[in-house]
Short mmCIF file of C-alpha atoms in Angstrom, two decimals:
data_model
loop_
_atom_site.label_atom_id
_atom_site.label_comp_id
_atom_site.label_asym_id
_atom_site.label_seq_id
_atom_site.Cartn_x
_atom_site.Cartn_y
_atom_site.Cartn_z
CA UNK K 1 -49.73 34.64 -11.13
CA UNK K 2 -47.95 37.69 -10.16
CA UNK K 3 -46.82 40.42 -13.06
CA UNK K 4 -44.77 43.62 -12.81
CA UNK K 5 -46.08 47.15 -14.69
CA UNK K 6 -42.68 49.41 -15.49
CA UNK K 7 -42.40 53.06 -16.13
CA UNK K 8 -45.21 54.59 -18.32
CA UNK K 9 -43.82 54.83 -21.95
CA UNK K 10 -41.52 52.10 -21.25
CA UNK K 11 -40.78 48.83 -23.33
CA UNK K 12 -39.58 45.60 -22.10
CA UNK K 13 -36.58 44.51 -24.00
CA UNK K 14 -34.67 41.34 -21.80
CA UNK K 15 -35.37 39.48 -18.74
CA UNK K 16 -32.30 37.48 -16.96
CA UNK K 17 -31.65 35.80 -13.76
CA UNK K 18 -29.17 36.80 -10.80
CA UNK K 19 -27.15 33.58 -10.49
CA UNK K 20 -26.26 35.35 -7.03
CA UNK K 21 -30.22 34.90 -5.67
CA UNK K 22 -32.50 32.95 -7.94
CA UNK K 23 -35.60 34.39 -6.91
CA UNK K 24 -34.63 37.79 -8.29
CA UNK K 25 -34.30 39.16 -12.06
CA UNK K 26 -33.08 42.29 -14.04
CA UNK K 27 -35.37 43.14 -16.44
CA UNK K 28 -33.88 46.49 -19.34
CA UNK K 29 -36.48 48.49 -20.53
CA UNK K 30 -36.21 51.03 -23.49
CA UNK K 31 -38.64 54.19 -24.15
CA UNK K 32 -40.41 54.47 -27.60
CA UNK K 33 -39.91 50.58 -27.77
CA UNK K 34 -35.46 51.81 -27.92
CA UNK K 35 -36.22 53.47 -31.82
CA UNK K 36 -35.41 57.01 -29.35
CA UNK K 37 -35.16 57.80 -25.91
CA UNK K 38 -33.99 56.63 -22.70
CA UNK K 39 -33.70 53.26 -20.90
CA UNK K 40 -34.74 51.81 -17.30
CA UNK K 41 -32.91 48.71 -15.26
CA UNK K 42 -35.18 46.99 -12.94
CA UNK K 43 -34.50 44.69 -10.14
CA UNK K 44 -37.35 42.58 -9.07
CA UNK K 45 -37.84 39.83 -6.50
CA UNK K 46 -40.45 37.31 -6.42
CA UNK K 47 -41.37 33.98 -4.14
CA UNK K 48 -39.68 30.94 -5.17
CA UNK K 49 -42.42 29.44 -7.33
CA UNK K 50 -44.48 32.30 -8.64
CA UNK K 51 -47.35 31.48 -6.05
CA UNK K 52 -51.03 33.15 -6.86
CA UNK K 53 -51.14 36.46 -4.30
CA UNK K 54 -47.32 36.99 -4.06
CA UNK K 55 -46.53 40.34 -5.42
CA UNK K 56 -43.23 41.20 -7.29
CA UNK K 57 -40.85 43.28 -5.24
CA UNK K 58 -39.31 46.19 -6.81
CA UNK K 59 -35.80 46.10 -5.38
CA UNK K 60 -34.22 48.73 -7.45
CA UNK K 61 -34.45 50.81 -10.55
CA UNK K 62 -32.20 53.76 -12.36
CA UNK K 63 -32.46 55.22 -15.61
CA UNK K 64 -29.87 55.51 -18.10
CA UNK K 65 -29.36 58.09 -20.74
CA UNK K 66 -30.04 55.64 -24.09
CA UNK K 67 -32.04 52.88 -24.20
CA UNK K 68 -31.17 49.58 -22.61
CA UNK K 69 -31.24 46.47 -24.24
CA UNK K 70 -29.67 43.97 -21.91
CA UNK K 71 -28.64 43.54 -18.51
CA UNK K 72 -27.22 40.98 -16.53
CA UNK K 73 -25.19 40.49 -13.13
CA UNK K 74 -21.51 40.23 -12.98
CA UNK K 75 -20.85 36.65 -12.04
CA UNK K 76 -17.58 38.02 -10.03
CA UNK K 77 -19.20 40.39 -7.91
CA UNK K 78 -22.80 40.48 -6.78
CA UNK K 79 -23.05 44.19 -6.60
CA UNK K 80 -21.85 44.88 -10.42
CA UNK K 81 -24.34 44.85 -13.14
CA UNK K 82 -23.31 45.30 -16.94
CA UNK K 83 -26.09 46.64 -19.79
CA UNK K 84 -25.97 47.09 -23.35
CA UNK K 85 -27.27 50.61 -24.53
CA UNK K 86 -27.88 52.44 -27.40
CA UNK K 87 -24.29 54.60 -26.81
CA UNK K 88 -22.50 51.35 -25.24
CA UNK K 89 -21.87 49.07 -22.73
CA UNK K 90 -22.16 50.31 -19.35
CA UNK K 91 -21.09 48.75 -16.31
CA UNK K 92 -23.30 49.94 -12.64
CA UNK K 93 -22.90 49.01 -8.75
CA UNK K 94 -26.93 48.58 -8.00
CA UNK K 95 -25.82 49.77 -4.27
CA UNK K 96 -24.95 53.09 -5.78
CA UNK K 97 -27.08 53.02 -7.98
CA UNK K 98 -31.02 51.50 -7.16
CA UNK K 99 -33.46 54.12 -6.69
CA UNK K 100 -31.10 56.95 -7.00
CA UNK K 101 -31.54 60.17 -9.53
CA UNK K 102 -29.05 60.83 -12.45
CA UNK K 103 -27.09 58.09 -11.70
CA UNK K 104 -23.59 57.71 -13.96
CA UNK K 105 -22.37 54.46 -14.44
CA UNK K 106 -19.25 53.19 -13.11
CA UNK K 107 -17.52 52.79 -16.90
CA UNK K 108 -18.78 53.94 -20.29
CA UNK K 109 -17.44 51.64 -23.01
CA UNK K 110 -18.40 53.39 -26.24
CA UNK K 111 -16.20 51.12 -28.45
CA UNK K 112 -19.39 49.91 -30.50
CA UNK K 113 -20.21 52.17 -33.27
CA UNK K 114 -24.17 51.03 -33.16
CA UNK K 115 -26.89 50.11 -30.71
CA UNK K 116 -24.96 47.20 -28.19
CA UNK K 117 -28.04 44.42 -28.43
CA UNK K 118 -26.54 42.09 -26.28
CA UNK K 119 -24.38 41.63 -23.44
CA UNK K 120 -23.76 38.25 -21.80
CA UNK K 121 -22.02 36.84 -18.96
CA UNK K 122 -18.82 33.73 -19.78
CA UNK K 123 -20.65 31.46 -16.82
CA UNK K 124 -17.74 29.34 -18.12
CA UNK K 125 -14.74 31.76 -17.12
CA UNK K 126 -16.18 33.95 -15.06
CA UNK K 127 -13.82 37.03 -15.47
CA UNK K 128 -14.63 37.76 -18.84
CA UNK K 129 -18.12 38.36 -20.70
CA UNK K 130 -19.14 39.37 -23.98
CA UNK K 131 -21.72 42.10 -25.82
CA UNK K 132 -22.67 41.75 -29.36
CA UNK K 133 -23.59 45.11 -31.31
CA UNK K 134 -25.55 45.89 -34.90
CA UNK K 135 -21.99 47.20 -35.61
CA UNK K 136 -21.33 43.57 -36.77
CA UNK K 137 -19.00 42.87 -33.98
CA UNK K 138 -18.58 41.14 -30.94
CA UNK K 139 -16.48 42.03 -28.11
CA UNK K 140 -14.68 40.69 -24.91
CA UNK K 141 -14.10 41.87 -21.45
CA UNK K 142 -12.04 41.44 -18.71
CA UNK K 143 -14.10 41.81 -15.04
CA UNK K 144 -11.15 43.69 -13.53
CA UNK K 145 -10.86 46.20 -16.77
CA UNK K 146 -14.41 46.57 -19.01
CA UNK K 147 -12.71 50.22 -20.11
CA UNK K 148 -11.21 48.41 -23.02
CA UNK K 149 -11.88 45.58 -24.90
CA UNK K 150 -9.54 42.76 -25.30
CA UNK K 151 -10.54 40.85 -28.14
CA UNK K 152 -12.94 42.06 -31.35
CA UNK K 153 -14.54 39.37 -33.06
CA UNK K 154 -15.58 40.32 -36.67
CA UNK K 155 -17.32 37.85 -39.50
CA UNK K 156 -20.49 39.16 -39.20
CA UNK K 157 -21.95 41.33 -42.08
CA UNK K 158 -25.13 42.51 -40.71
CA UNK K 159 -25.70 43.47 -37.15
CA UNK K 160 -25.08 40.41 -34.22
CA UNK K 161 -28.42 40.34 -31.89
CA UNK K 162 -27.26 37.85 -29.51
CA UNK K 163 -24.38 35.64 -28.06
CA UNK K 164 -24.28 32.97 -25.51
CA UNK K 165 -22.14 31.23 -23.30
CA UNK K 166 -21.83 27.65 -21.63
CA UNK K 167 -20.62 26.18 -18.25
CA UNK K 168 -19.36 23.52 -19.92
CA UNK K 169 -16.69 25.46 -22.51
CA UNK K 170 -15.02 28.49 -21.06
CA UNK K 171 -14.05 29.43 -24.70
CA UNK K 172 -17.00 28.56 -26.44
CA UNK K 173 -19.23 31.57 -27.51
CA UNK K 174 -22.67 31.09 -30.19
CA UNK K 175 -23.75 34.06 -31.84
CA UNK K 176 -26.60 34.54 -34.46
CA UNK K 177 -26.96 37.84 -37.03
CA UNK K 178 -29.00 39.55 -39.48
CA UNK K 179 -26.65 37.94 -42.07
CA UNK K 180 -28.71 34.80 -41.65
CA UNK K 181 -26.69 32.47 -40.15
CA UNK K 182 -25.36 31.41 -36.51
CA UNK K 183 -21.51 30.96 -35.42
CA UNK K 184 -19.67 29.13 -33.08
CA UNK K 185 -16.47 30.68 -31.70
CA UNK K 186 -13.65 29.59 -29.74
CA UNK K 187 -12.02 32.83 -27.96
CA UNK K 188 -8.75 31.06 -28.31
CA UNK K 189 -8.43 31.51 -32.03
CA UNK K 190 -10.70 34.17 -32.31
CA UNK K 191 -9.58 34.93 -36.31
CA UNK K 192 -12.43 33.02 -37.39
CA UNK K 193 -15.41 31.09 -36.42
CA UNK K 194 -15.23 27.35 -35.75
CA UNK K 195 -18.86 26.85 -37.45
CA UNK K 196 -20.90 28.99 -39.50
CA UNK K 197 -24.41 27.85 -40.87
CA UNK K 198 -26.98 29.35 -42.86
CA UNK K 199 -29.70 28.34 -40.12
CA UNK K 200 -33.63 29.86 -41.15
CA UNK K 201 -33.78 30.15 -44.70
CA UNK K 202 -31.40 32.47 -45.37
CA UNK K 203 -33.72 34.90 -43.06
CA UNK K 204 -32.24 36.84 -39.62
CA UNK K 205 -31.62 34.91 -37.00
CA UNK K 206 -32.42 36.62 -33.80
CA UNK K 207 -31.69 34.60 -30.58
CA UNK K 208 -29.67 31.29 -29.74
CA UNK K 209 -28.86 29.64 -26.79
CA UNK K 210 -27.09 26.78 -25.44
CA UNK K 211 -28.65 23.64 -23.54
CA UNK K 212 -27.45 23.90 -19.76
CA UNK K 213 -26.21 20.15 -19.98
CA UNK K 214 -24.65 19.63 -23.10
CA UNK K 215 -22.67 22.03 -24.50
CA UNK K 216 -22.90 21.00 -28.72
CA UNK K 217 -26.83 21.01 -28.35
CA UNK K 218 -28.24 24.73 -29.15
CA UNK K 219 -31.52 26.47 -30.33
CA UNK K 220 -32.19 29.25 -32.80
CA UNK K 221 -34.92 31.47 -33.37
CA UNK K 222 -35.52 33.67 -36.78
CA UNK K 223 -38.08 35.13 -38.77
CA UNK K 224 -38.95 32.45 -40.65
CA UNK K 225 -41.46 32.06 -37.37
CA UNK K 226 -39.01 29.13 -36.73
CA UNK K 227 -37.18 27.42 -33.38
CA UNK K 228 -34.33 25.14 -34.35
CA UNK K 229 -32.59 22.52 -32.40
CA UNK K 230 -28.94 21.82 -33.36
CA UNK K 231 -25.93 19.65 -32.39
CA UNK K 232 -22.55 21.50 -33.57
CA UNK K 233 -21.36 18.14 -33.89
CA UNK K 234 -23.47 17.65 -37.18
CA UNK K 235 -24.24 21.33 -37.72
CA UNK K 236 -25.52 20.88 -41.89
CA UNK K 237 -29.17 20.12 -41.34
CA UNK K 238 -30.72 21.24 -37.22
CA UNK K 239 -32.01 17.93 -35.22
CA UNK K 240 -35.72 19.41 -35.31
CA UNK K 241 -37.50 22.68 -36.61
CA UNK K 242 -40.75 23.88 -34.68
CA UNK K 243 -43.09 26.51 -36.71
CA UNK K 244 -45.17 27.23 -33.87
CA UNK K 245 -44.97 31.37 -34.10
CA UNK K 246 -46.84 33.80 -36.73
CA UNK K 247 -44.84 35.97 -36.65
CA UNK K 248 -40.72 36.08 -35.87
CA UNK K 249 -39.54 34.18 -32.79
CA UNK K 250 -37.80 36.58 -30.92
CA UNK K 251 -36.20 34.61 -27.71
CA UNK K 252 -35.75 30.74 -27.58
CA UNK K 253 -34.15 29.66 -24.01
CA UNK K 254 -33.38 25.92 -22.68
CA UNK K 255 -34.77 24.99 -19.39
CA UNK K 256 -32.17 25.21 -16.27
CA UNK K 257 -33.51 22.48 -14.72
CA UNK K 258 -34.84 20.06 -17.97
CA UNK K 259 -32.70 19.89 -20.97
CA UNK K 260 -35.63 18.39 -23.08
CA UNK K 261 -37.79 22.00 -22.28
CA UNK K 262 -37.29 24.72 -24.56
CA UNK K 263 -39.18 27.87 -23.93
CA UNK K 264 -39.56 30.72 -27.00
CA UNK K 265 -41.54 33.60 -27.42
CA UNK K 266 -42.30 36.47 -30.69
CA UNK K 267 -43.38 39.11 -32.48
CA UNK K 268 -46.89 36.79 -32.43
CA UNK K 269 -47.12 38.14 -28.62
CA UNK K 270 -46.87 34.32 -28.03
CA UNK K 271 -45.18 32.07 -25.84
CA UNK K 272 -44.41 28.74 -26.68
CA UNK K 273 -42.89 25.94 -24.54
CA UNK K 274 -41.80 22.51 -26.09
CA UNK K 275 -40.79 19.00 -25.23
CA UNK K 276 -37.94 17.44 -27.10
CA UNK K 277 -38.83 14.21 -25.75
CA UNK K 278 -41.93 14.42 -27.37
CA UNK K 279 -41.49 14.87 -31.43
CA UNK K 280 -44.94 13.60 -32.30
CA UNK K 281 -46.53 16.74 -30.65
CA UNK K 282 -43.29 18.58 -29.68
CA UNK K 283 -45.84 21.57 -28.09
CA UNK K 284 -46.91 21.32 -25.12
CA UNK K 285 -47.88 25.05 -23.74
CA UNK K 286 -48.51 28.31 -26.03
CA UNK K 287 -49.36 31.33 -24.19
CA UNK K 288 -50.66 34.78 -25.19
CA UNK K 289 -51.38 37.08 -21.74
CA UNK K 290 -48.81 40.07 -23.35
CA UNK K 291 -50.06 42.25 -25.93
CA UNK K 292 -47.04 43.52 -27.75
CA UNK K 293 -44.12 41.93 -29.12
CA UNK K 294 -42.64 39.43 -26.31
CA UNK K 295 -38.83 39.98 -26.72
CA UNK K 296 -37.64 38.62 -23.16
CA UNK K 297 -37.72 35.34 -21.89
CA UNK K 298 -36.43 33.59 -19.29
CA UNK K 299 -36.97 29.84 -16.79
CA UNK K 300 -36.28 30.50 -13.24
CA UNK K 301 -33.47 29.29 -11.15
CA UNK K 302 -35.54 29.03 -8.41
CA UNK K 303 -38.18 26.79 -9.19
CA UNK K 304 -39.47 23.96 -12.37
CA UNK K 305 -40.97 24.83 -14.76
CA UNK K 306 -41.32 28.50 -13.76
CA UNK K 307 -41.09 31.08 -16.43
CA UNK K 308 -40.72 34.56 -16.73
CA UNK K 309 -41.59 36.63 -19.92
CA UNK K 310 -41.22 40.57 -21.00
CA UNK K 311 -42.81 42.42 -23.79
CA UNK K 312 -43.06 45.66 -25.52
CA UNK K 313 -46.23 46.70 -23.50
CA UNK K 314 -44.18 47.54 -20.89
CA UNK K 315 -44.72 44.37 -18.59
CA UNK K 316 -43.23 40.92 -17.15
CA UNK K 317 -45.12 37.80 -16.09
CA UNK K 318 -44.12 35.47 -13.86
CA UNK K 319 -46.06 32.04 -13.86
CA UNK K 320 -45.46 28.37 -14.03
CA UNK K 321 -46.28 25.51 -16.75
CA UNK K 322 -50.07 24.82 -16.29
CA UNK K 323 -50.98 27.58 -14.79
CA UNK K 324 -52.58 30.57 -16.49
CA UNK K 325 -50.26 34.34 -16.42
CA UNK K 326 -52.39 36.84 -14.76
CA UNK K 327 -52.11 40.60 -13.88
CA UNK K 328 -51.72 41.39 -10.79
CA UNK K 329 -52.87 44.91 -9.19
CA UNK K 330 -50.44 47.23 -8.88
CA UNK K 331 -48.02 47.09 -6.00
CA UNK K 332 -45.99 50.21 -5.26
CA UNK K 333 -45.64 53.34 -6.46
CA UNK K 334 -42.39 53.58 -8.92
CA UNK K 335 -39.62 55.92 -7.99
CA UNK K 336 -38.89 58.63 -10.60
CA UNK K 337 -35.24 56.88 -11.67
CA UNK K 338 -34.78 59.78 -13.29
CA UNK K 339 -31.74 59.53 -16.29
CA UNK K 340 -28.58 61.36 -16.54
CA UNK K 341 -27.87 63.53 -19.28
CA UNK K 342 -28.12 62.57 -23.19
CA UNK K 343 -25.73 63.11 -25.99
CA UNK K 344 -28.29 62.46 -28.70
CA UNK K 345 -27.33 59.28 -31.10
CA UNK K 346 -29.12 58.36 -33.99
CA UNK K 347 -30.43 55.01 -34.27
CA UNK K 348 -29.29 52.16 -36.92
CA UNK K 349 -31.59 51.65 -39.28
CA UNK K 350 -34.48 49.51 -39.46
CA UNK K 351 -34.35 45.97 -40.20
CA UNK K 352 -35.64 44.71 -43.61
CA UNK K 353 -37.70 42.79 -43.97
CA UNK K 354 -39.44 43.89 -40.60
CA UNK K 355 -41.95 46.24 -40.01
CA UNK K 356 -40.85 50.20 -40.01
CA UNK K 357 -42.29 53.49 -38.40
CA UNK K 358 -45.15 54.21 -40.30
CA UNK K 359 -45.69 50.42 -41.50
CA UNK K 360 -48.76 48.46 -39.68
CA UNK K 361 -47.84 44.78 -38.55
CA UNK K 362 -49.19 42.58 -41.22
CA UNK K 363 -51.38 40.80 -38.60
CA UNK K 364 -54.75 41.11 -36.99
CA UNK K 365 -55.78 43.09 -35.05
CA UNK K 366 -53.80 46.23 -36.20
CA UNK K 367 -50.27 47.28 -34.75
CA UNK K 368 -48.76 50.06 -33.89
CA UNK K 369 -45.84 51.29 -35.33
CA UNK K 370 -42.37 50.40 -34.62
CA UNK K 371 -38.72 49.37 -35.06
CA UNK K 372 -37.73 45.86 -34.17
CA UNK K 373 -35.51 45.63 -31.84
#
């Protein structure tokens, strides 16, 4: 199965579809694994269903001046990209932008006060989307205006890793924090959350997202080495809980083609892929071809039961259920995407709980050190 090798130095951080082409993906890449440094955007192409002996097409790549943690395409305008940095949320044209040196972004929101962690498309109302910061907040957009905000959500008390949108509510946003608990929001009457649940134990919660064909049915992933299943319609206790990682589960994502198929992945450099309509033996595929923390995640548009993963060893695999992920030889030589200028930022501080610079991984074999992201 074909794989793509980034930058040297270079960390995987998020992998997400174009809902313009669904055989291409933007991966964001961080150096120094985003504790200091710059970031990368790469846009990749690959045959519909991952076939052995098709390579991965580089389409595009530019650096940016602080680490990236997410990217994803406008869903207004196929040449607009949006990516959530260390020093904000930027927003890029990839025509201006792939494969060129220093390249400035079109906008520079620096509203956050902390590392943005998230930013995410409303593929409900599609001229708005959303980023999520460890500044505790969550903010809104407007397509035509991303230079300012237009709506602050706030209930949060420890930094917000992810949000995520559905089709099927245009005001419906999830998010999930370090606080411990997930929220649902409705944009409307943004004052306060509709739901708020104490999800993993009172542990961080670090990714949720919502099934693609019914919008009160979500999943959760924390460091209790948990992924949850929940229906906001009887949000107390989840529907099912799968302990399937050693370590944190980093990424859970729902199938865009199977609502029963969950795919998550973890600090365990796992995969894991399960089958809600099988709760006897809800596991039906665990996977372990990365060998650093897996952190992006992603099922393919293009194809069933194709996945595509990204890790901290600075790589993405493309592959699909049954078949075994595989390196493939290099392709091309990587252009320079050289980054523009830095104003230096500190970083947040390091999760507790978590492992720290200077603190092995509590897991064999040894790890090297790192911050979380």
């Amino acid at each position: 199965m074909p794989s793509f090798q980034m930058h040297p130095g270079f960390a995987g951080q998020n992998i997400r579809s174009n809902p313009w082409k669904p055989t291409q993906m933007i991966i964001s890449a961080s150096q120094h694994f985003g504790i200091v440094g710059s970031g990368k955007v790469y846009i990749v192409e690959t045959a519909p269903g991952f076939q052995a002996g098709t390579p991965v097409s580089l389409l595009g790549c530019w650096g940016t001046s602080d680490g990236v943690f997410d990217a994803c395409f406008s869903e207004m305008d196929q040449n607009i990209v949006v990516t959530g940095c260390g020093d904000g949320v930027k927003v890029y044209n990839v025509g201006m932008s792939a494969n060129r040196d220093c390249v400035m972004p079109l906008i520079h929101n620096a509203e956050h006060q902390a590392e943005v962690s998230c930013v995410a498309w409303n593929t409900g109302r599609r001229d708005t989307f959303y980023s999520s910061s460890w500044d505790t907040t969550i903010k809104m957009y407007s397509a035509a205006k991303p230079e300012v905000s237009i709506l602050t959500m706030q209930e949060h008390f420890k930094e917000v890793y992810e949000v995520a949108t559905t089709s099927h509510s245009p005001s419906s946003i999830l998010s999930c924090s370090g606080d411990g608990t997930w929220k649902l929001w409705d944009t409307r009457s943004p004052q306060r959350s509709v739901l708020t649940q104490m999800a993993h134990q009172n542990q961080i919660i670090l990714s949720v997202d919502f099934c693609k064909r019914d919008p009160n049915i979500f999943a959760s992933g924390g460091v209790d080495r948990t992924m949850r299943v929940w229906d906001a319609r009887r949000p107390n206790q989840p529907l099912a809980s799968f302990p399937g990682h050693d370590q944190a589960c980093r990424r859970v994502r729902f199938s865009t083609q199977n609502s029963s198929m969950i795919a998550s992945s973890g600090y365990d450099m796992r995969v894991c892929i399960w089958d809600l309509t099988k709760p006897q033996q809800p596991l039906v595929a665990r996977y372990q071809h990365h060998r650093e923390f897996v952190v992006g995640l992603e099922w393919s548009q293009a194809a069933p039961n194709a996945i595509v993963s990204t890790s901290y060893d600075g790589t993405a695999f493309f592959w699909s259920l049954g078949q075994n992920p595989t390196p493939s030889p290099p392709a091309q030589q990587l252009p320079p995407a050289m980054p523009p200028p830095r104003v230096p930022r500190p970083r947040t501080r390091v999760l507790p709980g978590l492992p720290s610079p200077g603190m092995p991984m509590p897991m064999s074999p040894p790890r090297s050190p790192r911050s979380p992201r």
